[in-house]
Short mmCIF file of C-alpha atoms and ligand atoms in Angstrom, two decimals:
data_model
loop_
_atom_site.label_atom_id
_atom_site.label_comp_id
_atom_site.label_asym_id
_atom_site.label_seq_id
_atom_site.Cartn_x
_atom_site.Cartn_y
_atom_site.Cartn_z
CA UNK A 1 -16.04 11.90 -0.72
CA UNK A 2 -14.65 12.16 2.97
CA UNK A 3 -11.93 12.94 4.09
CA UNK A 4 -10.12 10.35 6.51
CA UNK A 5 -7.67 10.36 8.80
CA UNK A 6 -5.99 7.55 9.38
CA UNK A 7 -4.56 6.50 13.10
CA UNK A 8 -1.66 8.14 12.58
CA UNK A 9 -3.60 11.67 12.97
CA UNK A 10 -4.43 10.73 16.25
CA UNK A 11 -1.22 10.09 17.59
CA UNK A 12 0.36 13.29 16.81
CA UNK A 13 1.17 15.48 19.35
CA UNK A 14 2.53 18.80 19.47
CA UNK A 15 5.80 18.28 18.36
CA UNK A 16 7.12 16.22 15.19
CA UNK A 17 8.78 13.82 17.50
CA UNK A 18 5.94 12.34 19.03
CA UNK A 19 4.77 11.29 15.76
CA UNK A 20 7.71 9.53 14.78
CA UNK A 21 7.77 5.38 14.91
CA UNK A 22 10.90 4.51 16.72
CA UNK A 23 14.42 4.63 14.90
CA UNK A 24 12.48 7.56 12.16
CA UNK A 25 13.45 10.32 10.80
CA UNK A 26 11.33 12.84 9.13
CA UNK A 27 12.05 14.11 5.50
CA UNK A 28 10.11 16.75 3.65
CA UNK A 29 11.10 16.00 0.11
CA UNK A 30 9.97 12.50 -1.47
CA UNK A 31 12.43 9.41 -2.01
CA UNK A 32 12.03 7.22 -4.64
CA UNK A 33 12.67 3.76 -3.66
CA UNK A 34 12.18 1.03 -6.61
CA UNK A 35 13.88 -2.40 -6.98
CA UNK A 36 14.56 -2.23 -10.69
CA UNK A 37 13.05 -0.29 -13.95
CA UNK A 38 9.97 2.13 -14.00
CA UNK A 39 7.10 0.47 -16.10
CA UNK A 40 5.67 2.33 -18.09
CA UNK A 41 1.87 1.38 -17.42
CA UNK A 42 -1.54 3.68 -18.94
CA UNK A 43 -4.77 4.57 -17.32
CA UNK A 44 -6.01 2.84 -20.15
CA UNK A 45 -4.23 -0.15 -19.93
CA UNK A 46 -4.33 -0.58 -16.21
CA UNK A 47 -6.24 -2.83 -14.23
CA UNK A 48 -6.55 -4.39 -10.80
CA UNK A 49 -7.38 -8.26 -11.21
CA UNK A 50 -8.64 -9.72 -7.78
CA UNK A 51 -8.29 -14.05 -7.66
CA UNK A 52 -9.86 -16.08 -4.88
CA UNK A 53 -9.41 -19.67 -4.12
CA UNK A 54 -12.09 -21.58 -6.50
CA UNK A 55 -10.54 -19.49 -9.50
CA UNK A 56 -12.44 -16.27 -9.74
CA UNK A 57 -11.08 -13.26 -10.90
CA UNK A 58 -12.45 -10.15 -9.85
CA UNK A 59 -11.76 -7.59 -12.63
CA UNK A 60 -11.43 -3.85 -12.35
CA UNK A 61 -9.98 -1.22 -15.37
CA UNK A 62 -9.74 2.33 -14.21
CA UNK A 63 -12.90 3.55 -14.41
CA UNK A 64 -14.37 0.83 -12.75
CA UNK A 65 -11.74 1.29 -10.02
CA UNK A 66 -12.76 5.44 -9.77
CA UNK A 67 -16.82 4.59 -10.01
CA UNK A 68 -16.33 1.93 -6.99
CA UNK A 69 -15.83 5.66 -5.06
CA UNK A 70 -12.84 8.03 -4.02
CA UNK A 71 -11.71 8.95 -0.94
CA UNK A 72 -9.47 11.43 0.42
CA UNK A 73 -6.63 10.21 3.10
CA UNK A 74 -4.47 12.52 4.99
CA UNK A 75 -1.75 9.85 6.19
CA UNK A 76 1.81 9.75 7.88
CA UNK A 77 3.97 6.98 5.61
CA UNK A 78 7.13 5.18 7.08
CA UNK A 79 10.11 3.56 5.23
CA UNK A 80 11.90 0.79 6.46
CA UNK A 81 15.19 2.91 5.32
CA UNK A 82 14.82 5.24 8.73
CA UNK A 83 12.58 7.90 6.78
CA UNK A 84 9.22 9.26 7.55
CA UNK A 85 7.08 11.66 5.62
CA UNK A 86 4.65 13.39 7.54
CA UNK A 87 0.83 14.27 6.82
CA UNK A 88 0.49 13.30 3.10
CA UNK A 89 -2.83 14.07 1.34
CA UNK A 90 -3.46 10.88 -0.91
CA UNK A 91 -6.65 10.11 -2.75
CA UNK A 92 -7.65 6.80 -3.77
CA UNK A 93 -9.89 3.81 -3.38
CA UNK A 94 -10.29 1.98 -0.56
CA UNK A 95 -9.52 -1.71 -0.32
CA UNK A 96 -13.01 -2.59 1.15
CA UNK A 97 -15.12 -1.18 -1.69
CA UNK A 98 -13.28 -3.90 -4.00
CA UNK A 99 -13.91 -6.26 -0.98
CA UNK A 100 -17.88 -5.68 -0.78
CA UNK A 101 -17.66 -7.76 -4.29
CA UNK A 102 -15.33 -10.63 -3.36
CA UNK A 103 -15.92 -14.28 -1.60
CA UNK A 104 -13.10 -15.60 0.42
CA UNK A 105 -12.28 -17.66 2.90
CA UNK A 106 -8.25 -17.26 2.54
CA UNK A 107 -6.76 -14.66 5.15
CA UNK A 108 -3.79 -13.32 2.97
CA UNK A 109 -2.92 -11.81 -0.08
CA UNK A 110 0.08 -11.49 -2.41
CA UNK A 111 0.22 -8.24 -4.07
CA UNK A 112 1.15 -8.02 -7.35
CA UNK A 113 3.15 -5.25 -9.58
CA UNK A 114 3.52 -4.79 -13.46
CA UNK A 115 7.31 -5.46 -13.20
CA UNK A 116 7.26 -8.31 -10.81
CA UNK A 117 7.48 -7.06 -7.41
CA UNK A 118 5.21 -8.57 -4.93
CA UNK A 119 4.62 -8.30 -1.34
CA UNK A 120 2.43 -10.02 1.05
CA UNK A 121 0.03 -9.17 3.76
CA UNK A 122 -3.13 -10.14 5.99
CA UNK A 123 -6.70 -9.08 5.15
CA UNK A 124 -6.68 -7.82 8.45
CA UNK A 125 -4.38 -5.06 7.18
CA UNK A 126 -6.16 -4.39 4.12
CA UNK A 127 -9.95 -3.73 5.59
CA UNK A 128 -11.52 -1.55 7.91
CA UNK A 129 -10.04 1.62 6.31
CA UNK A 130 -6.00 0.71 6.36
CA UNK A 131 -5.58 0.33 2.94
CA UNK A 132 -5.85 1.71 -0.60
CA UNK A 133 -5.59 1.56 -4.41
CA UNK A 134 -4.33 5.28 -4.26
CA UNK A 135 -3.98 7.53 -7.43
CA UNK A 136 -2.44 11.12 -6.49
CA UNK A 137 -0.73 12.29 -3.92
CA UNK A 138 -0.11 15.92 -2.99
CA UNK A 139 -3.13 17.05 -5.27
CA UNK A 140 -1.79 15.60 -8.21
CA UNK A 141 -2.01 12.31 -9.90
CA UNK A 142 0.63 9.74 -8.87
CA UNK A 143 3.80 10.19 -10.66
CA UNK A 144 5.54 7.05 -13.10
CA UNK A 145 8.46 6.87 -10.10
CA UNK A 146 5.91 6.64 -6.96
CA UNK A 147 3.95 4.00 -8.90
CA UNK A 148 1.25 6.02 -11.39
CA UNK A 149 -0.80 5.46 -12.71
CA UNK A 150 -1.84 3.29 -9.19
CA UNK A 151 -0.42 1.99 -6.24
CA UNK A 152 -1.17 0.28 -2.84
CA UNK A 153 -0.71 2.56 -0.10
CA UNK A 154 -1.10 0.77 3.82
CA UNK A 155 0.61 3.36 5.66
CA UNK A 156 -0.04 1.46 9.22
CA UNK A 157 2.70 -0.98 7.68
CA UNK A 158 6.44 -0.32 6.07
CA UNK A 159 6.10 1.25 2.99
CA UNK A 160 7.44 -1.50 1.04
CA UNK A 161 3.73 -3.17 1.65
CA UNK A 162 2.79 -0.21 -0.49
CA UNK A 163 3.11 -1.97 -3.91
CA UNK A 164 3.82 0.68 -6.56
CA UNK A 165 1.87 -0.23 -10.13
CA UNK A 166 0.12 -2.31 -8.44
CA UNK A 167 -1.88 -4.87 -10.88
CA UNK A 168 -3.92 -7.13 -8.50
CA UNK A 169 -3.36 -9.54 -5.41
CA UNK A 170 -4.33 -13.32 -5.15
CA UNK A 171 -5.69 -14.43 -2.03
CA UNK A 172 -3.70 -17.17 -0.20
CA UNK A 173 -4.24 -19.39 2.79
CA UNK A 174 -0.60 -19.03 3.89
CA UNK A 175 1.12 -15.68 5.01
CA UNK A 176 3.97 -16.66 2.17
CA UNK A 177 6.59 -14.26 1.81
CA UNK A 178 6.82 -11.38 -1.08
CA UNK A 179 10.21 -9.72 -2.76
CA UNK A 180 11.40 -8.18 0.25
CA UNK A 181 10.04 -10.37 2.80
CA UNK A 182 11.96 -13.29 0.73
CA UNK A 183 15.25 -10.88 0.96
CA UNK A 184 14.66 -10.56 4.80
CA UNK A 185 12.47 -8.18 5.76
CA UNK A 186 9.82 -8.87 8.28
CA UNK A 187 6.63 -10.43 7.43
CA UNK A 188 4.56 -7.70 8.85
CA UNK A 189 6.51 -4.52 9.08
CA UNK A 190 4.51 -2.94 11.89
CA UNK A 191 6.86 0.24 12.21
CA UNK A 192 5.33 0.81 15.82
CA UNK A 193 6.69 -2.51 17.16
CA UNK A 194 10.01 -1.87 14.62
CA UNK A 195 9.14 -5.37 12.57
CA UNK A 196 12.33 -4.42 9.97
CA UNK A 197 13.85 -7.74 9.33
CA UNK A 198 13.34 -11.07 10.57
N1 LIG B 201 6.42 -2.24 -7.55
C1 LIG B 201 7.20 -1.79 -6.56
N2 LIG B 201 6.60 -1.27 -5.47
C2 LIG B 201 7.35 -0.80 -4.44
C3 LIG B 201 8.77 -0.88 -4.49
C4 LIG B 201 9.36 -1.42 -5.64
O1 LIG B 201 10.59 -1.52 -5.76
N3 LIG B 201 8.55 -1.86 -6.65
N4 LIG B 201 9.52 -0.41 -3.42
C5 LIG B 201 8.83 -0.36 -2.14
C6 LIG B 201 9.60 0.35 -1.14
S1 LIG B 201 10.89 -0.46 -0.42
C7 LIG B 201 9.25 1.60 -0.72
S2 LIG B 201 10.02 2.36 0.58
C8 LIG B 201 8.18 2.35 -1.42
C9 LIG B 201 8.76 3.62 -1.97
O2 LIG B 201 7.76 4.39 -2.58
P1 LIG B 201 8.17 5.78 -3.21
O3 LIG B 201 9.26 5.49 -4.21
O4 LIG B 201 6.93 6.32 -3.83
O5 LIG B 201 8.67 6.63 -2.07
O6 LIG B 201 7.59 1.63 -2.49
C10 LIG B 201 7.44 0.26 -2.26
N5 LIG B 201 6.72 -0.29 -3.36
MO1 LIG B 202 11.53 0.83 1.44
#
């Protein structure tokens, strides 16, 4: 188990400020931000399905998910909504252990979320150490309201790319647009280059 820290880290310097994406603000508490209800969704009913082009569906339930191995992630995350939460300790699994079993040749995913939501991004974004299945944050194990019993968390992106209870992602050869991205929000959502809404 290491501990990683993500990009962010890097760029801090010795005042909050310089850590902020443009147009930021830091918070200390938590928001909850959710389109709709809270499902309700078990350890032991979850599980992160994984489909590629020629119909294969890549299968994990939680244990499998743990087993694959868990990493801790000390992380900066930034809403779209103008707020930023600063150095987060997360835990989770990262996106290229569940990669190191999959065969694609399609370059995007859509995310998917017991509930409905979706959003969309590149593989690019999800390998090399950007991205996780996370499941705690702040030492404890994710809450129902910030997407328990798992969620996505790419905190190089908007945190709307962070699908909360999440439930798998099908690969795509198209970058086609997700909930929000359908609703106007950028594509992307770099929060360095402010990629908002589009
Ligand atoms: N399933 C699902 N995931 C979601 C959302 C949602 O409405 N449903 N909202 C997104 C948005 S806009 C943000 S800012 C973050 C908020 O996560 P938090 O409530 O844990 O702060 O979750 C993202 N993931
Ligand atoms: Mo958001």
């Amino acid at each position: 188990m290491g501990v990683i820290n993500s990009g962010f880290g890097g760029r801090r310097g010795s005042s909050d400020h310089a850590s902020l994406p443009p147009g930021q603000t830091r918070v200390d508490d938590w928001p909850v931000l959710t389109a709709g209800p809270t499902p309700g969704v078990d350890e032991s009913d979850w599980s992160f399905t994984l489909r590629t082009e020629d119909g294969t569906a890549h299968r994990w339930g939680w244990n499998e998910l743990l087993d694959l191995g868990v990493e801790d992630i000390v992380t900066d995350i930034h809403c779209v909504t103008h707020w930023s939460k600063l150095s987060m300790a997360w835990r989770g699994v990262s996106l290229d252990r569940l990669f190191e079993e999959v065969e694609t040749s399609h370059d995007y995913a859509m995310v998917r979320s017991f509930g409905g939501y979706t959003t969309n991004l590149p593989l690019e974004d999800l390998l090399d150490g950007q991205a996780w299945i996370a499941t705690e944050a702040e030492g404890l194990p994710l809450s129902a309201e910030h997407g328990g019993p798992a969620r996505l968390l790419v905190p190089h992106l908007y945190f709307w790319k962070s699908a909360k209870w999440v439930r798998g992602m099908d690969m795509m050869p198209s970058d086609d647009p997700g909930f929000w991205e359908q609703n106007g929000y950028h594509l992307r959502g770099d929060p360095w280059r402010e990629e908002r809404y589009q």
